């Protein structure tokens, strides 16, 4: 990073998350503020390989802060996993005159950025954008707060019908191997039980909890299940087992799926994305590379991309206790 940076490229990769557009907007506006150019890369690393670029100005990112998804699109790229693909991507960046790259996404996105640094010594900074909140080095990832609000709103609606028909609902939420959405949304919606990978309560504990509810005459309940939870092979298998064991319950399964990714980002996510977008540009202008920008205790912090990839964001043990007491 000997020469001053005159142009920064930005891409989004992996699963989309509400607030990614706000981050793109902040990157572009920060570049304008510091009088450097910005170029957007469509379809993530695949677009980088194919040279799918477009110059971005402040005017072009007007009225996108409130929109979900990502205007730059996202796509998986097997070609970028090869040395030849990455070499082609590097050549495209040089050809367009970009001196640095900002990548918005999660583990896979950061892994690609780290490879780029190691092989070409090309400056890269990461911005954490994923609803799962499973990235080390930040209290919240972009999109997580919006996803939580979406899940709580849906569970509130499900509870209305569960109470009306005396039903037990298993509600599956996203999170892969991380239970952040399930734990916080479960507490926020008053779920009777929360199943997350970080705390394997086992089928016996679930049966005990449902049994206590049954003994108290409770015939409607909400059980929030992370998609990565392994009590059963699937939430449907778990529901079938409980139905056979407790025929008193009229059981339903609701898989919330990709609705959790969509929607207008919350104010929290818009502000977070704006802070991180500006911080990413400032890092590169200060000749700092190979880091992810995050916010911890309301302060912007930098974490090495290697740490962000390798280390896990830990579940708050206090919240686990709160869930146990209030469920």
PDB file of C-alpha atoms in Angstrom:
ATOM      1  CA  UNK A   1       0.000   0.000   0.000  1.00  0.00           C
ATOM      2  CA  UNK A   2       2.711   2.447  -1.027  1.00  0.00           C
ATOM      3  CA  UNK A   3       0.715   4.526  -3.511  1.00  0.00           C
ATOM      4  CA  UNK A   4      -2.225   6.650  -2.360  1.00  0.00           C
ATOM      5  CA  UNK A   5      -5.580   4.975  -2.990  1.00  0.00           C
ATOM      6  CA  UNK A   6      -7.592   6.799  -5.644  1.00  0.00           C
ATOM      7  CA  UNK A   7     -10.378   4.267  -6.175  1.00  0.00           C
ATOM      8  CA  UNK A   8     -12.054   1.691  -3.906  1.00  0.00           C
ATOM      9  CA  UNK A   9     -14.111  -1.257  -5.128  1.00  0.00           C
ATOM     10  CA  UNK A  10     -16.969  -2.720  -3.081  1.00  0.00           C
ATOM     11  CA  UNK A  11     -18.909  -5.991  -3.323  1.00  0.00           C
ATOM     12  CA  UNK A  12     -21.474  -7.990  -1.370  1.00  0.00           C
ATOM     13  CA  UNK A  13     -21.194 -11.762  -1.120  1.00  0.00           C
ATOM     14  CA  UNK A  14     -22.885 -14.697   0.588  1.00  0.00           C
ATOM     15  CA  UNK A  15     -26.433 -14.525   1.895  1.00  0.00           C
ATOM     16  CA  UNK A  16     -28.068 -11.114   1.644  1.00  0.00           C
ATOM     17  CA  UNK A  17     -28.872  -9.224   4.835  1.00  0.00           C
ATOM     18  CA  UNK A  18     -31.007  -6.130   5.509  1.00  0.00           C
ATOM     19  CA  UNK A  19     -28.646  -3.183   5.817  1.00  0.00           C
ATOM     20  CA  UNK A  20     -26.205  -4.209   3.093  1.00  0.00           C
ATOM     21  CA  UNK A  21     -27.514  -1.380   0.922  1.00  0.00           C
ATOM     22  CA  UNK A  22     -26.975   1.058   3.776  1.00  0.00           C
ATOM     23  CA  UNK A  23     -23.354  -0.159   3.997  1.00  0.00           C
ATOM     24  CA  UNK A  24     -22.862   0.237   0.234  1.00  0.00           C
ATOM     25  CA  UNK A  25     -24.296   3.755   0.472  1.00  0.00           C
ATOM     26  CA  UNK A  26     -21.952   4.654   3.328  1.00  0.00           C
ATOM     27  CA  UNK A  27     -18.907   3.353   1.422  1.00  0.00           C
ATOM     28  CA  UNK A  28     -19.831   5.390  -1.663  1.00  0.00           C
ATOM     29  CA  UNK A  29     -20.620   8.544   0.323  1.00  0.00           C
ATOM     30  CA  UNK A  30     -17.376   8.217   2.309  1.00  0.00           C
ATOM     31  CA  UNK A  31     -15.400   7.868  -0.912  1.00  0.00           C
ATOM     32  CA  UNK A  32     -17.103  11.017  -2.230  1.00  0.00           C
ATOM     33  CA  UNK A  33     -16.356  12.843   1.012  1.00  0.00           C
ATOM     34  CA  UNK A  34     -12.658  11.954   0.818  1.00  0.00           C
ATOM     35  CA  UNK A  35     -12.574  12.749  -2.903  1.00  0.00           C
ATOM     36  CA  UNK A  36     -11.770   9.308  -4.224  1.00  0.00           C
ATOM     37  CA  UNK A  37     -13.682   7.173  -6.699  1.00  0.00           C
ATOM     38  CA  UNK A  38     -15.811   4.146  -5.914  1.00  0.00           C
ATOM     39  CA  UNK A  39     -16.698   1.240  -8.176  1.00  0.00           C
ATOM     40  CA  UNK A  40     -19.380  -1.326  -7.440  1.00  0.00           C
ATOM     41  CA  UNK A  41     -18.916  -5.003  -8.304  1.00  0.00           C
ATOM     42  CA  UNK A  42     -22.072  -6.917  -9.186  1.00  0.00           C
ATOM     43  CA  UNK A  43     -22.643 -10.552  -8.112  1.00  0.00           C
ATOM     44  CA  UNK A  44     -19.813 -10.766  -5.607  1.00  0.00           C
ATOM     45  CA  UNK A  45     -16.620 -12.625  -6.490  1.00  0.00           C
ATOM     46  CA  UNK A  46     -18.152 -14.018  -9.677  1.00  0.00           C
ATOM     47  CA  UNK A  47     -18.735 -10.487 -10.913  1.00  0.00           C
ATOM     48  CA  UNK A  48     -15.187  -9.635  -9.902  1.00  0.00           C
ATOM     49  CA  UNK A  49     -13.896 -12.400 -12.168  1.00  0.00           C
ATOM     50  CA  UNK A  50     -16.176 -11.382 -15.040  1.00  0.00           C
ATOM     51  CA  UNK A  51     -15.432  -7.665 -14.696  1.00  0.00           C
ATOM     52  CA  UNK A  52     -19.038  -6.767 -13.928  1.00  0.00           C
ATOM     53  CA  UNK A  53     -18.213  -3.289 -12.584  1.00  0.00           C
ATOM     54  CA  UNK A  54     -20.039   0.021 -12.426  1.00  0.00           C
ATOM     55  CA  UNK A  55     -18.773   3.368 -11.115  1.00  0.00           C
ATOM     56  CA  UNK A  56     -20.868   4.530  -8.161  1.00  0.00           C
ATOM     57  CA  UNK A  57     -21.572   8.109  -7.178  1.00  0.00           C
ATOM     58  CA  UNK A  58     -23.437   9.606  -4.266  1.00  0.00           C
ATOM     59  CA  UNK A  59     -26.473  10.199  -6.440  1.00  0.00           C
ATOM     60  CA  UNK A  60     -26.606   6.539  -7.520  1.00  0.00           C
ATOM     61  CA  UNK A  61     -26.981   5.355  -3.937  1.00  0.00           C
ATOM     62  CA  UNK A  62     -29.745   7.796  -3.037  1.00  0.00           C
ATOM     63  CA  UNK A  63     -32.884   6.227  -1.548  1.00  0.00           C
ATOM     64  CA  UNK A  64     -31.374   2.783  -0.932  1.00  0.00           C
ATOM     65  CA  UNK A  65     -30.737   3.055   2.826  1.00  0.00           C
ATOM     66  CA  UNK A  66     -34.264   1.792   3.518  1.00  0.00           C
ATOM     67  CA  UNK A  67     -34.174  -1.130   1.091  1.00  0.00           C
ATOM     68  CA  UNK A  68     -33.478  -4.748   1.997  1.00  0.00           C
ATOM     69  CA  UNK A  69     -31.286  -7.085  -0.037  1.00  0.00           C
ATOM     70  CA  UNK A  70     -28.332  -5.698  -1.978  1.00  0.00           C
ATOM     71  CA  UNK A  71     -28.349  -3.566  -5.124  1.00  0.00           C
ATOM     72  CA  UNK A  72     -24.990  -5.127  -6.062  1.00  0.00           C
ATOM     73  CA  UNK A  73     -26.520  -8.617  -5.985  1.00  0.00           C
ATOM     74  CA  UNK A  74     -24.799 -11.675  -4.571  1.00  0.00           C
ATOM     75  CA  UNK A  75     -23.699 -15.004  -6.035  1.00  0.00           C
ATOM     76  CA  UNK A  76     -21.566 -18.005  -5.212  1.00  0.00           C
ATOM     77  CA  UNK A  77     -18.380 -18.442  -7.248  1.00  0.00           C
ATOM     78  CA  UNK A  78     -16.629 -21.791  -7.556  1.00  0.00           C
ATOM     79  CA  UNK A  79     -14.222 -20.177 -10.016  1.00  0.00           C
ATOM     80  CA  UNK A  80     -12.947 -17.786  -7.331  1.00  0.00           C
ATOM     81  CA  UNK A  81     -11.877 -20.827  -5.306  1.00  0.00           C
ATOM     82  CA  UNK A  82      -9.198 -21.503  -7.938  1.00  0.00           C
ATOM     83  CA  UNK A  83      -5.891 -19.648  -8.315  1.00  0.00           C
ATOM     84  CA  UNK A  84      -6.715 -18.922 -11.945  1.00  0.00           C
ATOM     85  CA  UNK A  85     -10.034 -17.345 -11.021  1.00  0.00           C
ATOM     86  CA  UNK A  86      -8.500 -15.143  -8.344  1.00  0.00           C
ATOM     87  CA  UNK A  87      -5.704 -14.076 -10.714  1.00  0.00           C
ATOM     88  CA  UNK A  88      -8.299 -13.017 -13.263  1.00  0.00           C
ATOM     89  CA  UNK A  89     -10.194 -11.091 -10.587  1.00  0.00           C
ATOM     90  CA  UNK A  90      -6.995  -9.307  -9.551  1.00  0.00           C
ATOM     91  CA  UNK A  91      -6.243  -8.324 -13.134  1.00  0.00           C
ATOM     92  CA  UNK A  92      -9.743  -6.884 -13.497  1.00  0.00           C
ATOM     93  CA  UNK A  93      -9.272  -4.731 -10.409  1.00  0.00           C
ATOM     94  CA  UNK A  94      -5.960  -3.418 -11.707  1.00  0.00           C
ATOM     95  CA  UNK A  95      -7.451  -2.744 -15.107  1.00  0.00           C
ATOM     96  CA  UNK A  96     -10.274  -0.658 -13.652  1.00  0.00           C
ATOM     97  CA  UNK A  97      -7.784   1.245 -11.481  1.00  0.00           C
ATOM     98  CA  UNK A  98      -9.037   0.106  -8.069  1.00  0.00           C
ATOM     99  CA  UNK A  99      -6.422   0.258  -5.351  1.00  0.00           C
ATOM    100  CA  UNK A 100      -8.389  -1.508  -2.606  1.00  0.00           C
ATOM    101  CA  UNK A 101     -11.434  -3.694  -2.024  1.00  0.00           C
ATOM    102  CA  UNK A 102     -14.211  -3.651   0.582  1.00  0.00           C
ATOM    103  CA  UNK A 103     -16.108  -6.929   0.981  1.00  0.00           C
ATOM    104  CA  UNK A 104     -19.467  -7.097   2.775  1.00  0.00           C
ATOM    105  CA  UNK A 105     -20.581 -10.536   3.987  1.00  0.00           C
ATOM    106  CA  UNK A 106     -19.679 -13.357   6.352  1.00  0.00           C
ATOM    107  CA  UNK A 107     -17.093 -16.109   6.826  1.00  0.00           C
ATOM    108  CA  UNK A 108     -16.941 -17.201   3.191  1.00  0.00           C
ATOM    109  CA  UNK A 109     -16.681 -13.612   1.991  1.00  0.00           C
ATOM    110  CA  UNK A 110     -13.828 -12.870   4.395  1.00  0.00           C
ATOM    111  CA  UNK A 111     -12.033 -16.083   3.440  1.00  0.00           C
ATOM    112  CA  UNK A 112     -12.003 -14.910  -0.175  1.00  0.00           C
ATOM    113  CA  UNK A 113     -10.727 -11.485   0.864  1.00  0.00           C
ATOM    114  CA  UNK A 114      -7.946 -13.012   2.964  1.00  0.00           C
ATOM    115  CA  UNK A 115      -6.829 -15.167   0.027  1.00  0.00           C
ATOM    116  CA  UNK A 116      -6.671 -12.038  -2.109  1.00  0.00           C
ATOM    117  CA  UNK A 117      -4.385 -10.341   0.404  1.00  0.00           C
ATOM    118  CA  UNK A 118      -2.101 -13.361   0.755  1.00  0.00           C
ATOM    119  CA  UNK A 119      -1.702 -13.997  -2.968  1.00  0.00           C
ATOM    120  CA  UNK A 120      -1.562 -10.460  -4.374  1.00  0.00           C
ATOM    121  CA  UNK A 121      -0.872  -8.223  -1.377  1.00  0.00           C
ATOM    122  CA  UNK A 122      -4.006  -6.345  -2.407  1.00  0.00           C
ATOM    123  CA  UNK A 123      -5.639  -4.197   0.327  1.00  0.00           C
ATOM    124  CA  UNK A 124      -8.947  -5.636   1.599  1.00  0.00           C
ATOM    125  CA  UNK A 125     -11.246  -4.641   4.480  1.00  0.00           C
ATOM    126  CA  UNK A 126     -14.308  -6.628   5.553  1.00  0.00           C
ATOM    127  CA  UNK A 127     -17.720  -5.466   6.786  1.00  0.00           C
ATOM    128  CA  UNK A 128     -19.796  -8.119   8.633  1.00  0.00           C
ATOM    129  CA  UNK A 129     -23.152  -8.580   6.926  1.00  0.00           C
ATOM    130  CA  UNK A 130     -25.152 -11.663   7.962  1.00  0.00           C
ATOM    131  CA  UNK A 131     -28.395 -12.192   9.861  1.00  0.00           C
ATOM    132  CA  UNK A 132     -26.836 -15.051  11.863  1.00  0.00           C
ATOM    133  CA  UNK A 133     -24.656 -12.753  14.037  1.00  0.00           C
ATOM    134  CA  UNK A 134     -22.003 -15.486  14.107  1.00  0.00           C
ATOM    135  CA  UNK A 135     -18.968 -13.345  13.227  1.00  0.00           C
ATOM    136  CA  UNK A 136     -16.272 -12.798  15.855  1.00  0.00           C
ATOM    137  CA  UNK A 137     -15.206  -9.208  16.452  1.00  0.00           C
ATOM    138  CA  UNK A 138     -18.512  -7.336  16.618  1.00  0.00           C
ATOM    139  CA  UNK A 139     -21.483  -7.255  18.973  1.00  0.00           C
ATOM    140  CA  UNK A 140     -23.880  -7.188  16.028  1.00  0.00           C
ATOM    141  CA  UNK A 141     -23.615  -8.019  12.364  1.00  0.00           C
ATOM    142  CA  UNK A 142     -25.529  -6.034   9.758  1.00  0.00           C
ATOM    143  CA  UNK A 143     -28.993  -7.549   9.309  1.00  0.00           C
ATOM    144  CA  UNK A 144     -29.200  -9.362  12.632  1.00  0.00           C
ATOM    145  CA  UNK A 145     -31.404  -6.805  14.397  1.00  0.00           C
ATOM    146  CA  UNK A 146     -33.839  -6.640  11.481  1.00  0.00           C
ATOM    147  CA  UNK A 147     -34.065 -10.437  11.326  1.00  0.00           C
ATOM    148  CA  UNK A 148     -34.807 -10.544  15.065  1.00  0.00           C
ATOM    149  CA  UNK A 149     -37.635  -8.051  14.686  1.00  0.00           C
ATOM    150  CA  UNK A 150     -39.067 -10.049  11.778  1.00  0.00           C
ATOM    151  CA  UNK A 151     -38.963 -13.318  13.718  1.00  0.00           C
ATOM    152  CA  UNK A 152     -40.555 -11.830  16.845  1.00  0.00           C
ATOM    153  CA  UNK A 153     -43.347 -10.273  14.792  1.00  0.00           C
ATOM    154  CA  UNK A 154     -44.088 -13.596  13.091  1.00  0.00           C
ATOM    155  CA  UNK A 155     -44.000 -15.578  16.350  1.00  0.00           C
ATOM    156  CA  UNK A 156     -46.420 -13.089  17.910  1.00  0.00           C
ATOM    157  CA  UNK A 157     -48.841 -13.851  15.075  1.00  0.00           C
ATOM    158  CA  UNK A 158     -48.287 -17.603  15.420  1.00  0.00           C
ATOM    159  CA  UNK A 159     -49.038 -17.388  19.128  1.00  0.00           C
ATOM    160  CA  UNK A 160     -52.449 -15.891  18.363  1.00  0.00           C
ATOM    161  CA  UNK A 161     -53.468 -18.948  16.358  1.00  0.00           C
ATOM    162  CA  UNK A 162     -51.720 -21.349  18.751  1.00  0.00           C
ATOM    163  CA  UNK A 163     -53.801 -19.991  21.632  1.00  0.00           C
ATOM    164  CA  UNK A 164     -57.012 -20.033  19.598  1.00  0.00           C
ATOM    165  CA  UNK A 165     -56.663 -23.687  18.664  1.00  0.00           C
ATOM    166  CA  UNK A 166     -54.695 -25.077  21.633  1.00  0.00           C
ATOM    167  CA  UNK A 167     -51.723 -25.921  19.450  1.00  0.00           C
ATOM    168  CA  UNK A 168     -48.042 -26.554  20.046  1.00  0.00           C
ATOM    169  CA  UNK A 169     -45.934 -24.821  17.403  1.00  0.00           C
ATOM    170  CA  UNK A 170     -42.347 -25.681  16.544  1.00  0.00           C
ATOM    171  CA  UNK A 171     -40.948 -22.556  14.863  1.00  0.00           C
ATOM    172  CA  UNK A 172     -37.680 -23.073  12.998  1.00  0.00           C
ATOM    173  CA  UNK A 173     -35.466 -20.017  12.517  1.00  0.00           C
ATOM    174  CA  UNK A 174     -32.211 -19.488  10.646  1.00  0.00           C
ATOM    175  CA  UNK A 175     -28.800 -19.583  12.256  1.00  0.00           C
ATOM    176  CA  UNK A 176     -26.910 -22.588  10.869  1.00  0.00           C
ATOM    177  CA  UNK A 177     -24.793 -23.589  13.884  1.00  0.00           C
ATOM    178  CA  UNK A 178     -25.439 -20.399  15.848  1.00  0.00           C
ATOM    179  CA  UNK A 179     -28.436 -19.833  18.101  1.00  0.00           C
ATOM    180  CA  UNK A 180     -28.401 -16.037  18.367  1.00  0.00           C
ATOM    181  CA  UNK A 181     -31.670 -15.501  16.496  1.00  0.00           C
ATOM    182  CA  UNK A 182     -33.478 -18.327  18.300  1.00  0.00           C
ATOM    183  CA  UNK A 183     -32.291 -17.300  21.773  1.00  0.00           C
ATOM    184  CA  UNK A 184     -33.053 -13.594  21.515  1.00  0.00           C
ATOM    185  CA  UNK A 185     -36.263 -13.966  19.523  1.00  0.00           C
ATOM    186  CA  UNK A 186     -37.380 -16.755  21.863  1.00  0.00           C
ATOM    187  CA  UNK A 187     -36.921 -14.534  24.899  1.00  0.00           C
ATOM    188  CA  UNK A 188     -38.491 -11.561  23.137  1.00  0.00           C
ATOM    189  CA  UNK A 189     -41.566 -13.531  22.091  1.00  0.00           C
ATOM    190  CA  UNK A 190     -42.018 -15.398  25.370  1.00  0.00           C
ATOM    191  CA  UNK A 191     -41.372 -18.861  23.910  1.00  0.00           C
ATOM    192  CA  UNK A 192     -41.910 -21.798  26.244  1.00  0.00           C
ATOM    193  CA  UNK A 193     -38.715 -23.508  25.077  1.00  0.00           C
ATOM    194  CA  UNK A 194     -35.699 -22.538  22.956  1.00  0.00           C
ATOM    195  CA  UNK A 195     -33.517 -25.102  21.213  1.00  0.00           C
ATOM    196  CA  UNK A 196     -30.059 -23.924  20.138  1.00  0.00           C
ATOM    197  CA  UNK A 197     -26.852 -25.771  19.167  1.00  0.00           C
ATOM    198  CA  UNK A 198     -24.789 -24.048  21.876  1.00  0.00           C
ATOM    199  CA  UNK A 199     -26.879 -25.634  24.647  1.00  0.00           C
ATOM    200  CA  UNK A 200     -28.025 -29.147  23.960  1.00  0.00           C
ATOM    201  CA  UNK A 201     -30.914 -29.615  26.340  1.00  0.00           C
ATOM    202  CA  UNK A 202     -31.701 -33.047  24.943  1.00  0.00           C
ATOM    203  CA  UNK A 203     -35.033 -34.645  24.191  1.00  0.00           C
ATOM    204  CA  UNK A 204     -35.551 -35.534  27.874  1.00  0.00           C
ATOM    205  CA  UNK A 205     -35.414 -31.878  28.950  1.00  0.00           C
ATOM    206  CA  UNK A 206     -37.826 -30.901  26.200  1.00  0.00           C
ATOM    207  CA  UNK A 207     -40.219 -33.662  27.235  1.00  0.00           C
ATOM    208  CA  UNK A 208     -39.944 -32.566  30.864  1.00  0.00           C
ATOM    209  CA  UNK A 209     -40.731 -28.964  29.934  1.00  0.00           C
ATOM    210  CA  UNK A 210     -43.745 -29.929  27.819  1.00  0.00           C
ATOM    211  CA  UNK A 211     -44.891 -32.366  30.497  1.00  0.00           C
ATOM    212  CA  UNK A 212     -44.901 -29.633  33.131  1.00  0.00           C
ATOM    213  CA  UNK A 213     -46.945 -27.449  30.841  1.00  0.00           C
ATOM    214  CA  UNK A 214     -49.400 -30.276  30.239  1.00  0.00           C
ATOM    215  CA  UNK A 215     -49.759 -30.933  33.978  1.00  0.00           C
ATOM    216  CA  UNK A 216     -50.607 -27.277  34.463  1.00  0.00           C
ATOM    217  CA  UNK A 217     -53.294 -27.547  31.802  1.00  0.00           C
ATOM    218  CA  UNK A 218     -51.301 -25.682  29.207  1.00  0.00           C
ATOM    219  CA  UNK A 219     -52.322 -26.815  25.724  1.00  0.00           C
ATOM    220  CA  UNK A 220     -50.679 -24.155  23.560  1.00  0.00           C
ATOM    221  CA  UNK A 221     -46.952 -23.508  23.427  1.00  0.00           C
ATOM    222  CA  UNK A 222     -44.216 -22.087  21.211  1.00  0.00           C
ATOM    223  CA  UNK A 223     -40.888 -23.890  20.829  1.00  0.00           C
ATOM    224  CA  UNK A 224     -38.252 -21.933  18.864  1.00  0.00           C
ATOM    225  CA  UNK A 225     -35.731 -24.164  17.101  1.00  0.00           C
ATOM    226  CA  UNK A 226     -32.480 -23.140  15.385  1.00  0.00           C
ATOM    227  CA  UNK A 227     -32.114 -24.843  12.004  1.00  0.00           C
ATOM    228  CA  UNK A 228     -28.743 -26.256  13.165  1.00  0.00           C
ATOM    229  CA  UNK A 229     -30.222 -27.865  16.300  1.00  0.00           C
ATOM    230  CA  UNK A 230     -29.651 -31.638  16.278  1.00  0.00           C
ATOM    231  CA  UNK A 231     -32.224 -33.142  18.652  1.00  0.00           C
ATOM    232  CA  UNK A 232     -33.880 -34.637  15.594  1.00  0.00           C
ATOM    233  CA  UNK A 233     -32.761 -34.990  11.998  1.00  0.00           C
ATOM    234  CA  UNK A 234     -35.193 -32.170  11.255  1.00  0.00           C
ATOM    235  CA  UNK A 235     -37.783 -30.073  13.033  1.00  0.00           C
ATOM    236  CA  UNK A 236     -40.448 -32.249  11.388  1.00  0.00           C
ATOM    237  CA  UNK A 237     -38.957 -35.433  12.843  1.00  0.00           C
ATOM    238  CA  UNK A 238     -38.855 -33.782  16.252  1.00  0.00           C
ATOM    239  CA  UNK A 239     -42.497 -32.739  15.928  1.00  0.00           C
ATOM    240  CA  UNK A 240     -43.527 -36.278  14.936  1.00  0.00           C
ATOM    241  CA  UNK A 241     -41.745 -37.714  17.970  1.00  0.00           C
ATOM    242  CA  UNK A 242     -43.462 -35.311  20.380  1.00  0.00           C
ATOM    243  CA  UNK A 243     -46.837 -35.922  18.733  1.00  0.00           C
ATOM    244  CA  UNK A 244     -46.491 -39.655  19.271  1.00  0.00           C
ATOM    245  CA  UNK A 245     -45.390 -39.154  22.865  1.00  0.00           C
ATOM    246  CA  UNK A 246     -47.937 -36.478  23.735  1.00  0.00           C
ATOM    247  CA  UNK A 247     -51.087 -36.958  21.635  1.00  0.00           C
ATOM    248  CA  UNK A 248     -52.773 -34.262  23.749  1.00  0.00           C
ATOM    249  CA  UNK A 249     -50.915 -31.667  21.680  1.00  0.00           C
ATOM    250  CA  UNK A 250     -52.171 -30.552  18.291  1.00  0.00           C
ATOM    251  CA  UNK A 251     -48.737 -29.923  16.754  1.00  0.00           C
ATOM    252  CA  UNK A 252     -47.790 -27.663  13.876  1.00  0.00           C
ATOM    253  CA  UNK A 253     -44.413 -26.796  12.348  1.00  0.00           C
ATOM    254  CA  UNK A 254     -43.592 -23.399  10.902  1.00  0.00           C
ATOM    255  CA  UNK A 255     -40.278 -22.951   9.053  1.00  0.00           C
ATOM    256  CA  UNK A 256     -39.749 -19.215   8.678  1.00  0.00           C
ATOM    257  CA  UNK A 257     -37.047 -19.606   6.030  1.00  0.00           C
ATOM    258  CA  UNK A 258     -35.919 -16.759   3.823  1.00  0.00           C
ATOM    259  CA  UNK A 259     -38.519 -14.249   5.007  1.00  0.00           C
ATOM    260  CA  UNK A 260     -35.979 -13.598   7.778  1.00  0.00           C
ATOM    261  CA  UNK A 261     -33.529 -12.181   5.229  1.00  0.00           C
ATOM    262  CA  UNK A 262     -35.920  -9.699   3.661  1.00  0.00           C
ATOM    263  CA  UNK A 263     -37.580  -6.476   4.599  1.00  0.00           C
ATOM    264  CA  UNK A 264     -36.592  -2.901   5.239  1.00  0.00           C
ATOM    265  CA  UNK A 265     -33.644  -2.711   7.664  1.00  0.00           C
ATOM    266  CA  UNK A 266     -34.270  -1.470  11.185  1.00  0.00           C
ATOM    267  CA  UNK A 267     -32.901   1.900  12.296  1.00  0.00           C
ATOM    268  CA  UNK A 268     -30.259   0.045  14.309  1.00  0.00           C
ATOM    269  CA  UNK A 269     -29.028  -1.819  11.225  1.00  0.00           C
ATOM    270  CA  UNK A 270     -29.034   1.343   9.119  1.00  0.00           C
ATOM    271  CA  UNK A 271     -26.895   3.194  11.661  1.00  0.00           C
ATOM    272  CA  UNK A 272     -24.582   0.205  12.192  1.00  0.00           C
ATOM    273  CA  UNK A 273     -24.088  -0.239   8.449  1.00  0.00           C
ATOM    274  CA  UNK A 274     -23.409   3.472   7.998  1.00  0.00           C
ATOM    275  CA  UNK A 275     -20.785   3.490  10.746  1.00  0.00           C
ATOM    276  CA  UNK A 276     -19.044   0.401   9.407  1.00  0.00           C
ATOM    277  CA  UNK A 277     -19.103   1.600   5.794  1.00  0.00           C
ATOM    278  CA  UNK A 278     -17.386   4.854   6.702  1.00  0.00           C
ATOM    279  CA  UNK A 279     -14.923   3.065   8.998  1.00  0.00           C
ATOM    280  CA  UNK A 280     -13.954   0.629   6.238  1.00  0.00           C
ATOM    281  CA  UNK A 281     -13.076   3.446   3.831  1.00  0.00           C
ATOM    282  CA  UNK A 282     -11.111   5.284   6.519  1.00  0.00           C
ATOM    283  CA  UNK A 283      -9.149   2.113   7.324  1.00  0.00           C
ATOM    284  CA  UNK A 284      -7.995   1.798   3.737  1.00  0.00           C
ATOM    285  CA  UNK A 285      -7.111   5.484   3.520  1.00  0.00           C
ATOM    286  CA  UNK A 286      -5.044   4.992   6.690  1.00  0.00           C
ATOM    287  CA  UNK A 287      -3.315   2.076   4.884  1.00  0.00           C
ATOM    288  CA  UNK A 288      -4.850  -0.551   7.158  1.00  0.00           C
ATOM    289  CA  UNK A 289      -5.718  -3.842   5.445  1.00  0.00           C
ATOM    290  CA  UNK A 290      -6.651  -7.404   6.356  1.00  0.00           C
ATOM    291  CA  UNK A 291      -9.141  -6.374   9.009  1.00  0.00           C
ATOM    292  CA  UNK A 292     -12.865  -6.469   9.630  1.00  0.00           C
ATOM    293  CA  UNK A 293     -14.572  -3.388  11.053  1.00  0.00           C
ATOM    294  CA  UNK A 294     -17.054  -4.052  13.844  1.00  0.00           C
ATOM    295  CA  UNK A 295     -18.692  -2.372  16.826  1.00  0.00           C
ATOM    296  CA  UNK A 296     -18.099  -3.568  20.396  1.00  0.00           C
ATOM    297  CA  UNK A 297     -19.537  -1.652  23.366  1.00  0.00           C
ATOM    298  CA  UNK A 298     -20.652   1.024  20.881  1.00  0.00           C
ATOM    299  CA  UNK A 299     -17.096   1.676  19.672  1.00  0.00           C
ATOM    300  CA  UNK A 300     -15.735   0.844  16.226  1.00  0.00           C
ATOM    301  CA  UNK A 301     -13.028  -1.822  16.535  1.00  0.00           C
ATOM    302  CA  UNK A 302     -10.785  -3.675  14.100  1.00  0.00           C
ATOM    303  CA  UNK A 303     -10.351  -7.452  14.060  1.00  0.00           C
ATOM    304  CA  UNK A 304      -7.984  -9.379  11.809  1.00  0.00           C
ATOM    305  CA  UNK A 305      -9.836 -11.206   9.062  1.00  0.00           C
ATOM    306  CA  UNK A 306      -8.109 -14.430  10.123  1.00  0.00           C
ATOM    307  CA  UNK A 307      -9.543 -14.079  13.636  1.00  0.00           C
ATOM    308  CA  UNK A 308     -12.997 -13.117  12.362  1.00  0.00           C
ATOM    309  CA  UNK A 309     -13.004 -16.317  10.300  1.00  0.00           C
ATOM    310  CA  UNK A 310     -11.494 -18.736  12.818  1.00  0.00           C
ATOM    311  CA  UNK A 311     -13.049 -17.645  16.107  1.00  0.00           C
ATOM    312  CA  UNK A 312     -16.687 -17.996  17.111  1.00  0.00           C
ATOM    313  CA  UNK A 313     -18.974 -15.314  18.475  1.00  0.00           C
ATOM    314  CA  UNK A 314     -20.124 -16.713  21.820  1.00  0.00           C
ATOM    315  CA  UNK A 315     -23.661 -16.860  23.122  1.00  0.00           C
ATOM    316  CA  UNK A 316     -24.291 -14.620  26.128  1.00  0.00           C
ATOM    317  CA  UNK A 317     -24.493 -16.905  29.184  1.00  0.00           C
ATOM    318  CA  UNK A 318     -26.666 -14.375  31.003  1.00  0.00           C
ATOM    319  CA  UNK A 319     -29.257 -14.659  28.227  1.00  0.00           C
ATOM    320  CA  UNK A 320     -29.218 -18.436  28.573  1.00  0.00           C
ATOM    321  CA  UNK A 321     -30.063 -17.986  32.265  1.00  0.00           C
ATOM    322  CA  UNK A 322     -32.764 -15.433  31.474  1.00  0.00           C
ATOM    323  CA  UNK A 323     -34.304 -17.847  28.956  1.00  0.00           C
ATOM    324  CA  UNK A 324     -34.325 -20.656  31.516  1.00  0.00           C
ATOM    325  CA  UNK A 325     -35.933 -18.493  34.200  1.00  0.00           C
ATOM    326  CA  UNK A 326     -38.574 -16.833  32.044  1.00  0.00           C
ATOM    327  CA  UNK A 327     -39.616 -19.746  29.820  1.00  0.00           C
TER     328      UNK A 327
END
